């Protein structure tokens, strides 16, 4: 089953990462193309592409807005305040939902720049 990583803050502001499975249903997304698997629809309010240079590190910071982040290239390590770290690979999806918390760290892994698309949601 497909999944995404949910980065969230608890009542104390401590941040955590959890893996969340999501369902897909067969449907007509772009007729006359044949049916395909479709996730639930999420309205978006904006989108940006972010480029992280080789060696980039961002100390603890919360996401500026609730957003979906999809890694396009390179590798990024995300660390949360409970001590958990996860290295994202291209194609992985993160729901950054920790606005107002202690936030997360972000670090470019290896010597290749990384890029993500961030889709802001309400």
mmCIF file of N, CA and C in Angstrom:
data_model
loop_
_atom_site.group_PDB
_atom_site.id
_atom_site.type_symbol
_atom_site.label_atom_id
_atom_site.label_comp_id
_atom_site.label_asym_id
_atom_site.label_seq_id
_atom_site.Cartn_x
_atom_site.Cartn_y
_atom_site.Cartn_z
ATOM 1 N N UNK A 1 0.848 -1.174 0.000
ATOM 2 C CA UNK A 1 0.000 0.000 0.000
ATOM 3 C C UNK A 1 0.898 1.243 0.000
ATOM 4 N N UNK A 2 0.534 2.271 -0.766
ATOM 5 C CA UNK A 2 1.353 3.489 -0.775
ATOM 6 C C UNK A 2 1.311 4.186 0.581
ATOM 7 N N UNK A 3 2.343 4.976 0.847
ATOM 8 C CA UNK A 3 2.405 5.679 2.127
ATOM 9 C C UNK A 3 3.119 7.020 1.973
ATOM 10 N N UNK A 4 2.948 7.857 2.995
ATOM 11 C CA UNK A 4 3.694 9.100 3.104
ATOM 12 C C UNK A 4 4.195 9.214 4.530
ATOM 13 N N UNK A 5 5.137 10.118 4.756
ATOM 14 C CA UNK A 5 5.634 10.387 6.104
ATOM 15 C C UNK A 5 4.923 11.629 6.628
ATOM 16 N N UNK A 6 4.388 11.524 7.827
ATOM 17 C CA UNK A 6 3.675 12.633 8.460
ATOM 18 C C UNK A 6 4.576 13.197 9.547
ATOM 19 N N UNK A 7 5.004 14.447 9.389
ATOM 20 C CA UNK A 7 5.787 15.146 10.401
ATOM 21 C C UNK A 7 4.811 16.060 11.130
ATOM 22 N N UNK A 8 4.669 15.847 12.445
ATOM 23 C CA UNK A 8 3.669 16.593 13.204
ATOM 24 C C UNK A 8 4.190 16.934 14.591
ATOM 25 N N UNK A 9 3.562 17.924 15.201
ATOM 26 C CA UNK A 9 3.890 18.322 16.559
ATOM 27 C C UNK A 9 2.792 17.887 17.511
ATOM 28 N N UNK A 10 3.174 17.423 18.703
ATOM 29 C CA UNK A 10 2.180 17.039 19.701
ATOM 30 C C UNK A 10 1.808 18.261 20.551
ATOM 31 N N UNK A 11 1.016 18.057 21.602
ATOM 32 C CA UNK A 11 0.530 19.160 22.436
ATOM 33 C C UNK A 11 1.666 19.930 23.106
ATOM 34 N N UNK A 12 2.815 19.274 23.340
ATOM 35 C CA UNK A 12 3.975 19.925 23.957
ATOM 36 C C UNK A 12 4.893 20.585 22.927
ATOM 37 N N UNK A 13 4.579 20.446 21.644
ATOM 38 C CA UNK A 13 5.414 21.010 20.589
ATOM 39 C C UNK A 13 6.519 20.091 20.120
ATOM 40 N N UNK A 14 6.637 18.900 20.744
ATOM 41 C CA UNK A 14 7.635 17.927 20.299
ATOM 42 C C UNK A 14 7.193 17.370 18.957
ATOM 43 N N UNK A 15 8.148 17.234 18.026
ATOM 44 C CA UNK A 15 7.804 16.743 16.698
ATOM 45 C C UNK A 15 8.137 15.267 16.548
ATOM 46 N N UNK A 16 7.353 14.615 15.690
ATOM 47 C CA UNK A 16 7.449 13.180 15.452
ATOM 48 C C UNK A 16 7.281 12.909 13.962
ATOM 49 N N UNK A 17 7.696 11.717 13.553
ATOM 50 C CA UNK A 17 7.478 11.232 12.185
ATOM 51 C C UNK A 17 6.717 9.924 12.280
ATOM 52 N N UNK A 18 5.656 9.802 11.498
ATOM 53 C CA UNK A 18 4.952 8.525 11.414
ATOM 54 C C UNK A 18 4.702 8.201 9.944
ATOM 55 N N UNK A 19 4.690 6.918 9.629
ATOM 56 C CA UNK A 19 4.378 6.474 8.283
ATOM 57 C C UNK A 19 2.872 6.252 8.206
ATOM 58 N N UNK A 20 2.231 6.836 7.203
ATOM 59 C CA UNK A 20 0.786 6.743 7.051
ATOM 60 C C UNK A 20 0.471 6.111 5.704
ATOM 61 N N UNK A 21 -0.287 5.030 5.720
ATOM 62 C CA UNK A 21 -0.728 4.392 4.475
ATOM 63 C C UNK A 21 -1.958 5.142 3.963
ATOM 64 N N UNK A 22 -2.064 5.253 2.668
ATOM 65 C CA UNK A 22 -3.262 5.857 2.093
ATOM 66 C C UNK A 22 -3.805 4.941 1.010
ATOM 67 N N UNK A 23 -5.107 5.026 0.802
ATOM 68 C CA UNK A 23 -5.752 4.131 -0.156
ATOM 69 C C UNK A 23 -5.876 4.799 -1.523
ATOM 70 N N UNK A 24 -5.991 3.966 -2.493
ATOM 71 C CA UNK A 24 -6.178 4.395 -3.868
ATOM 72 C C UNK A 24 -7.430 3.681 -4.383
ATOM 73 N N UNK A 25 -8.166 4.343 -5.260
ATOM 74 C CA UNK A 25 -9.313 3.711 -5.891
ATOM 75 C C UNK A 25 -9.175 3.856 -7.396
ATOM 76 N N UNK A 26 -9.721 2.904 -8.106
ATOM 77 C CA UNK A 26 -9.676 2.955 -9.562
ATOM 78 C C UNK A 26 -10.704 3.972 -10.039
ATOM 79 N N UNK A 27 -10.306 4.799 -10.999
ATOM 80 C CA UNK A 27 -11.245 5.799 -11.494
ATOM 81 C C UNK A 27 -10.779 6.435 -12.778
ATOM 82 N N UNK A 28 -11.695 7.176 -13.373
ATOM 83 C CA UNK A 28 -11.408 7.922 -14.599
ATOM 84 C C UNK A 28 -10.910 9.298 -14.201
ATOM 85 N N UNK A 29 -9.617 9.531 -14.343
ATOM 86 C CA UNK A 29 -9.047 10.823 -13.969
ATOM 87 C C UNK A 29 -8.993 11.780 -15.159
ATOM 88 N N UNK A 30 -8.637 11.259 -16.311
ATOM 89 C CA UNK A 30 -8.472 12.108 -17.494
ATOM 90 C C UNK A 30 -9.010 11.412 -18.732
ATOM 91 N N UNK A 31 -10.346 11.190 -18.797
ATOM 92 C CA UNK A 31 -10.912 10.520 -19.975
ATOM 93 C C UNK A 31 -10.529 11.275 -21.246
ATOM 94 N N UNK A 32 -10.272 10.631 -22.337
ATOM 95 C CA UNK A 32 -10.565 9.231 -22.595
ATOM 96 C C UNK A 32 -9.439 8.266 -22.217
ATOM 97 N N UNK A 33 -8.430 8.733 -21.478
ATOM 98 C CA UNK A 33 -7.395 7.802 -21.010
ATOM 99 C C UNK A 33 -8.058 6.733 -20.140
ATOM 100 N N UNK A 34 -7.490 5.520 -20.122
ATOM 101 C CA UNK A 34 -8.108 4.454 -19.334
ATOM 102 C C UNK A 34 -8.069 4.749 -17.828
ATOM 103 N N UNK A 35 -8.930 4.104 -17.057
ATOM 104 C CA UNK A 35 -8.929 4.296 -15.601
ATOM 105 C C UNK A 35 -7.560 3.991 -15.001
ATOM 106 N N UNK A 36 -7.289 4.623 -13.875
ATOM 107 C CA UNK A 36 -6.049 4.375 -13.147
ATOM 108 C C UNK A 36 -6.314 4.532 -11.661
ATOM 109 N N UNK A 37 -5.299 4.287 -10.854
ATOM 110 C CA UNK A 37 -5.445 4.395 -9.404
ATOM 111 C C UNK A 37 -5.327 5.863 -8.993
ATOM 112 N N UNK A 38 -6.257 6.318 -8.148
ATOM 113 C CA UNK A 38 -6.334 7.723 -7.759
ATOM 114 C C UNK A 38 -6.431 7.806 -6.234
ATOM 115 N N UNK A 39 -5.673 8.729 -5.638
ATOM 116 C CA UNK A 39 -5.787 8.981 -4.199
ATOM 117 C C UNK A 39 -6.922 9.972 -3.957
ATOM 118 N N UNK A 40 -7.182 10.256 -2.689
ATOM 119 C CA UNK A 40 -8.174 11.269 -2.348
ATOM 120 C C UNK A 40 -7.687 12.633 -2.823
ATOM 121 N N UNK A 41 -8.611 13.510 -3.145
ATOM 122 C CA UNK A 41 -8.288 14.852 -3.623
ATOM 123 C C UNK A 41 -8.001 15.771 -2.440
ATOM 124 N N UNK A 42 -6.936 16.571 -2.540
ATOM 125 C CA UNK A 42 -6.598 17.568 -1.520
ATOM 126 C C UNK A 42 -6.475 18.921 -2.200
ATOM 127 N N UNK A 43 -7.329 19.888 -1.858
ATOM 128 C CA UNK A 43 -7.195 21.219 -2.446
ATOM 129 C C UNK A 43 -5.867 21.860 -2.029
ATOM 130 N N UNK A 44 -5.252 22.593 -2.938
ATOM 131 C CA UNK A 44 -3.974 23.253 -2.676
ATOM 132 C C UNK A 44 -4.147 24.769 -2.751
ATOM 133 N N UNK A 45 -3.290 25.488 -2.013
ATOM 134 C CA UNK A 45 -3.341 26.954 -2.031
ATOM 135 C C UNK A 45 -2.131 27.574 -2.717
ATOM 136 N N UNK A 46 -1.104 26.795 -2.964
ATOM 137 C CA UNK A 46 0.091 27.305 -3.624
ATOM 138 C C UNK A 46 1.103 26.194 -3.825
ATOM 139 N N UNK A 47 2.144 26.487 -4.586
ATOM 140 C CA UNK A 47 3.183 25.509 -4.847
ATOM 141 C C UNK A 47 4.491 26.224 -5.103
ATOM 142 N N UNK A 48 5.578 25.680 -4.569
ATOM 143 C CA UNK A 48 6.914 26.204 -4.845
ATOM 144 C C UNK A 48 7.852 25.025 -5.055
ATOM 145 N N UNK A 49 8.928 25.274 -5.795
ATOM 146 C CA UNK A 49 10.011 24.305 -5.931
ATOM 147 C C UNK A 49 11.189 24.876 -5.153
ATOM 148 N N UNK A 50 11.808 24.055 -4.309
ATOM 149 C CA UNK A 50 12.937 24.480 -3.486
ATOM 150 C C UNK A 50 14.181 23.714 -3.904
ATOM 151 N N UNK A 51 15.305 24.418 -4.056
ATOM 152 C CA UNK A 51 16.580 23.801 -4.426
ATOM 153 C C UNK A 51 17.552 23.958 -3.262
ATOM 154 N N UNK A 52 18.087 22.844 -2.785
ATOM 155 C CA UNK A 52 19.017 22.810 -1.661
ATOM 156 C C UNK A 52 20.419 22.535 -2.197
ATOM 157 N N UNK A 53 21.370 23.449 -2.008
ATOM 158 C CA UNK A 53 22.717 23.207 -2.512
ATOM 159 C C UNK A 53 23.434 22.129 -1.704
ATOM 160 N N UNK A 54 24.438 21.557 -2.300
ATOM 161 C CA UNK A 54 25.301 20.575 -1.640
ATOM 162 C C UNK A 54 25.768 21.143 -0.299
ATOM 163 N N UNK A 55 25.656 20.366 0.774
ATOM 164 C CA UNK A 55 26.123 20.781 2.084
ATOM 165 C C UNK A 55 25.126 21.593 2.896
ATOM 166 N N UNK A 56 23.948 21.878 2.355
ATOM 167 C CA UNK A 56 22.977 22.722 3.046
ATOM 168 C C UNK A 56 22.456 22.042 4.303
ATOM 169 N N UNK A 57 22.303 22.827 5.382
ATOM 170 C CA UNK A 57 21.720 22.335 6.631
ATOM 171 C C UNK A 57 20.827 23.414 7.215
ATOM 172 N N UNK A 58 19.626 23.041 7.599
ATOM 173 C CA UNK A 58 18.709 23.943 8.282
ATOM 174 C C UNK A 58 18.431 23.392 9.667
ATOM 175 N N UNK A 59 18.838 24.140 10.711
ATOM 176 C CA UNK A 59 18.588 23.714 12.087
ATOM 177 C C UNK A 59 17.074 23.742 12.337
ATOM 178 N N UNK A 60 16.650 23.400 13.544
ATOM 179 C CA UNK A 60 15.221 23.250 13.843
ATOM 180 C C UNK A 60 14.401 24.444 13.373
ATOM 181 N N UNK A 61 13.381 24.140 12.583
ATOM 182 C CA UNK A 61 12.451 25.134 12.047
ATOM 183 C C UNK A 61 11.148 24.424 11.713
ATOM 184 N N UNK A 62 10.007 25.032 12.011
ATOM 185 C CA UNK A 62 8.744 24.422 11.596
ATOM 186 C C UNK A 62 8.465 24.762 10.136
ATOM 187 N N UNK A 63 7.644 23.949 9.506
ATOM 188 C CA UNK A 63 7.193 24.284 8.151
ATOM 189 C C UNK A 63 6.453 25.619 8.214
ATOM 190 N N UNK A 64 6.631 26.493 7.211
ATOM 191 C CA UNK A 64 5.960 27.789 7.247
ATOM 192 C C UNK A 64 4.452 27.679 7.087
ATOM 193 N N UNK A 65 4.015 26.601 6.450
ATOM 194 C CA UNK A 65 2.596 26.325 6.213
ATOM 195 C C UNK A 65 2.441 24.808 6.178
ATOM 196 N N UNK A 66 1.235 24.333 6.414
ATOM 197 C CA UNK A 66 0.975 22.907 6.220
ATOM 198 C C UNK A 66 1.168 22.634 4.730
ATOM 199 N N UNK A 67 1.970 21.614 4.415
ATOM 200 C CA UNK A 67 2.292 21.375 3.014
ATOM 201 C C UNK A 67 2.709 19.938 2.756
ATOM 202 N N UNK A 68 2.444 19.507 1.537
ATOM 203 C CA UNK A 68 2.978 18.251 1.028
ATOM 204 C C UNK A 68 4.335 18.569 0.425
ATOM 205 N N UNK A 69 5.328 17.747 0.702
ATOM 206 C CA UNK A 69 6.653 17.921 0.108
ATOM 207 C C UNK A 69 7.015 16.616 -0.601
ATOM 208 N N UNK A 70 7.399 16.727 -1.858
ATOM 209 C CA UNK A 70 7.791 15.561 -2.658
ATOM 210 C C UNK A 70 9.224 15.783 -3.103
ATOM 211 N N UNK A 71 10.108 14.859 -2.715
ATOM 212 C CA UNK A 71 11.513 14.980 -3.100
ATOM 213 C C UNK A 71 11.659 14.614 -4.570
ATOM 214 N N UNK A 72 12.221 15.544 -5.339
ATOM 215 C CA UNK A 72 12.420 15.332 -6.774
ATOM 216 C C UNK A 72 13.787 14.739 -7.072
ATOM 217 N N UNK A 73 14.826 15.238 -6.387
ATOM 218 C CA UNK A 73 16.185 14.769 -6.673
ATOM 219 C C UNK A 73 17.048 14.908 -5.434
ATOM 220 N N UNK A 74 18.153 14.165 -5.417
ATOM 221 C CA UNK A 74 19.063 14.187 -4.287
ATOM 222 C C UNK A 74 18.509 13.399 -3.114
ATOM 223 N N UNK A 75 19.059 13.646 -1.941
ATOM 224 C CA UNK A 75 18.605 12.989 -0.714
ATOM 225 C C UNK A 75 18.622 14.019 0.409
ATOM 226 N N UNK A 76 17.568 14.012 1.221
ATOM 227 C CA UNK A 76 17.460 14.915 2.365
ATOM 228 C C UNK A 76 17.198 14.112 3.628
ATOM 229 N N UNK A 77 17.905 14.456 4.693
ATOM 230 C CA UNK A 77 17.631 13.851 5.996
ATOM 231 C C UNK A 77 16.760 14.823 6.785
ATOM 232 N N UNK A 78 15.655 14.312 7.303
ATOM 233 C CA UNK A 78 14.777 15.092 8.163
ATOM 234 C C UNK A 78 14.918 14.538 9.573
ATOM 235 N N UNK A 79 15.157 15.426 10.539
ATOM 236 C CA UNK A 79 15.235 15.026 11.945
ATOM 237 C C UNK A 79 14.160 15.757 12.731
ATOM 238 N N UNK A 80 13.519 15.068 13.674
ATOM 239 C CA UNK A 80 12.486 15.690 14.500
ATOM 240 C C UNK A 80 12.942 15.702 15.953
ATOM 241 N N UNK A 81 12.239 16.492 16.775
ATOM 242 C CA UNK A 81 12.710 16.728 18.137
ATOM 243 C C UNK A 81 12.608 15.520 19.065
ATOM 244 N N UNK A 82 11.901 14.460 18.658
ATOM 245 C CA UNK A 82 11.910 13.244 19.489
ATOM 246 C C UNK A 82 13.148 12.394 19.226
ATOM 247 N N UNK A 83 14.046 12.865 18.332
ATOM 248 C CA UNK A 83 15.293 12.167 18.033
ATOM 249 C C UNK A 83 15.266 11.312 16.781
ATOM 250 N N UNK A 84 14.108 11.135 16.175
ATOM 251 C CA UNK A 84 13.980 10.317 14.969
ATOM 252 C C UNK A 84 14.539 11.063 13.762
ATOM 253 N N UNK A 85 15.222 10.312 12.890
ATOM 254 C CA UNK A 85 15.715 10.861 11.627
ATOM 255 C C UNK A 85 15.283 9.937 10.505
ATOM 256 N N UNK A 86 15.035 10.522 9.341
ATOM 257 C CA UNK A 86 14.665 9.741 8.157
ATOM 258 C C UNK A 86 15.338 10.376 6.948
ATOM 259 N N UNK A 87 15.952 9.551 6.112
ATOM 260 C CA UNK A 87 16.550 10.041 4.875
ATOM 261 C C UNK A 87 15.568 9.811 3.738
ATOM 262 N N UNK A 88 15.151 10.909 3.118
ATOM 263 C CA UNK A 88 14.222 10.853 2.000
ATOM 264 C C UNK A 88 14.964 10.537 0.712
ATOM 265 N N UNK A 89 14.330 9.700 -0.096
ATOM 266 C CA UNK A 89 14.829 9.380 -1.422
ATOM 267 C C UNK A 89 13.877 9.977 -2.453
ATOM 268 N N UNK A 90 14.345 10.217 -3.682
ATOM 269 C CA UNK A 90 13.467 10.795 -4.695
ATOM 270 C C UNK A 90 12.152 10.016 -4.820
ATOM 271 N N UNK A 91 11.068 10.771 -4.887
ATOM 272 C CA UNK A 91 9.734 10.188 -5.001
ATOM 273 C C UNK A 91 9.008 10.067 -3.669
ATOM 274 N N UNK A 92 9.731 10.174 -2.545
ATOM 275 C CA UNK A 92 9.057 10.077 -1.252
ATOM 276 C C UNK A 92 8.260 11.340 -0.972
ATOM 277 N N UNK A 93 7.159 11.154 -0.242
ATOM 278 C CA UNK A 93 6.220 12.220 0.051
ATOM 279 C C UNK A 93 6.175 12.442 1.557
ATOM 280 N N UNK A 94 6.179 13.724 1.962
ATOM 281 C CA UNK A 94 6.088 14.104 3.374
ATOM 282 C C UNK A 94 4.934 15.079 3.535
ATOM 283 N N UNK A 95 4.116 14.869 4.567
ATOM 284 C CA UNK A 95 3.136 15.862 4.969
ATOM 285 C C UNK A 95 3.736 16.622 6.136
ATOM 286 N N UNK A 96 4.166 17.858 5.892
ATOM 287 C CA UNK A 96 4.749 18.708 6.940
ATOM 288 C C UNK A 96 3.600 19.432 7.628
ATOM 289 N N UNK A 97 3.306 18.985 8.837
ATOM 290 C CA UNK A 97 2.117 19.440 9.555
ATOM 291 C C UNK A 97 2.505 19.837 10.972
ATOM 292 N N UNK A 98 3.667 20.529 11.100
ATOM 293 C CA UNK A 98 4.156 20.851 12.435
ATOM 294 C C UNK A 98 4.293 22.353 12.648
ATOM 295 N N UNK A 99 3.460 23.124 11.974
ATOM 296 C CA UNK A 99 3.452 24.579 12.153
ATOM 297 C C UNK A 99 3.228 24.890 13.632
ATOM 298 N N UNK A 100 4.038 25.774 14.203
ATOM 299 C CA UNK A 100 3.880 26.163 15.606
ATOM 300 C C UNK A 100 4.544 25.225 16.596
ATOM 301 N N UNK A 101 5.304 24.245 16.115
ATOM 302 C CA UNK A 101 5.987 23.294 16.998
ATOM 303 C C UNK A 101 7.489 23.601 17.018
ATOM 304 N N UNK A 102 8.258 22.690 17.625
ATOM 305 C CA UNK A 102 9.721 22.825 17.635
ATOM 306 C C UNK A 102 10.295 22.646 16.238
ATOM 307 N N UNK A 103 9.556 21.999 15.353
ATOM 308 C CA UNK A 103 9.976 21.852 13.968
ATOM 309 C C UNK A 103 10.885 20.665 13.715
ATOM 310 N N UNK A 104 11.628 20.772 12.626
ATOM 311 C CA UNK A 104 12.486 19.679 12.161
ATOM 312 C C UNK A 104 13.793 20.263 11.633
ATOM 313 N N UNK A 105 14.787 19.408 11.515
ATOM 314 C CA UNK A 105 16.026 19.784 10.839
ATOM 315 C C UNK A 105 15.982 19.203 9.432
ATOM 316 N N UNK A 106 16.712 19.827 8.537
ATOM 317 C CA UNK A 106 16.827 19.330 7.166
ATOM 318 C C UNK A 106 18.296 19.404 6.773
ATOM 319 N N UNK A 107 18.787 18.314 6.179
ATOM 320 C CA UNK A 107 20.191 18.270 5.776
ATOM 321 C C UNK A 107 20.310 17.563 4.438
ATOM 322 N N UNK A 108 21.079 18.158 3.525
ATOM 323 C CA UNK A 108 21.377 17.486 2.259
ATOM 324 C C UNK A 108 22.346 16.344 2.556
ATOM 325 N N UNK A 109 22.012 15.155 2.084
ATOM 326 C CA UNK A 109 22.837 13.974 2.289
ATOM 327 C C UNK A 109 23.696 13.759 1.048
ATOM 328 N N UNK A 110 24.964 13.485 1.249
ATOM 329 C CA UNK A 110 25.863 13.252 0.122
ATOM 330 C C UNK A 110 26.319 14.566 -0.490
ATOM 331 N N UNK A 111 26.872 14.479 -1.697
ATOM 332 C CA UNK A 111 27.412 15.677 -2.340
ATOM 333 C C UNK A 111 26.621 16.081 -3.575
ATOM 334 N N UNK A 112 25.335 15.726 -3.564
ATOM 335 C CA UNK A 112 24.451 16.080 -4.685
ATOM 336 C C UNK A 112 23.383 17.040 -4.184
ATOM 337 N N UNK A 113 23.180 18.161 -4.853
ATOM 338 C CA UNK A 113 22.091 19.059 -4.450
ATOM 339 C C UNK A 113 20.755 18.309 -4.465
ATOM 340 N N UNK A 114 19.786 18.824 -3.724
ATOM 341 C CA UNK A 114 18.465 18.202 -3.663
ATOM 342 C C UNK A 114 17.411 19.219 -4.043
ATOM 343 N N UNK A 115 16.267 18.743 -4.526
ATOM 344 C CA UNK A 115 15.164 19.643 -4.814
ATOM 345 C C UNK A 115 13.859 18.973 -4.423
ATOM 346 N N UNK A 116 12.926 19.814 -3.967
ATOM 347 C CA UNK A 116 11.601 19.320 -3.615
ATOM 348 C C UNK A 116 10.550 20.238 -4.237
ATOM 349 N N UNK A 117 9.362 19.709 -4.405
ATOM 350 C CA UNK A 117 8.201 20.525 -4.701
ATOM 351 C C UNK A 117 7.380 20.548 -3.411
ATOM 352 N N UNK A 118 7.003 21.735 -2.987
ATOM 353 C CA UNK A 118 6.178 21.904 -1.789
ATOM 354 C C UNK A 118 4.816 22.417 -2.241
ATOM 355 N N UNK A 119 3.775 21.645 -1.916
ATOM 356 C CA UNK A 119 2.402 22.000 -2.282
ATOM 357 C C UNK A 119 1.695 22.429 -1.003
ATOM 358 N N UNK A 120 1.412 23.719 -0.896
ATOM 359 C CA UNK A 120 0.793 24.276 0.312
ATOM 360 C C UNK A 120 -0.682 23.945 0.348
ATOM 361 N N UNK A 121 -1.159 23.539 1.529
ATOM 362 C CA UNK A 121 -2.558 23.176 1.689
ATOM 363 C C UNK A 121 -3.148 23.923 2.880
ATOM 364 N N UNK A 122 -4.464 24.013 2.913
ATOM 365 C CA UNK A 122 -5.133 24.737 4.012
ATOM 366 C C UNK A 122 -5.204 23.893 5.265
#
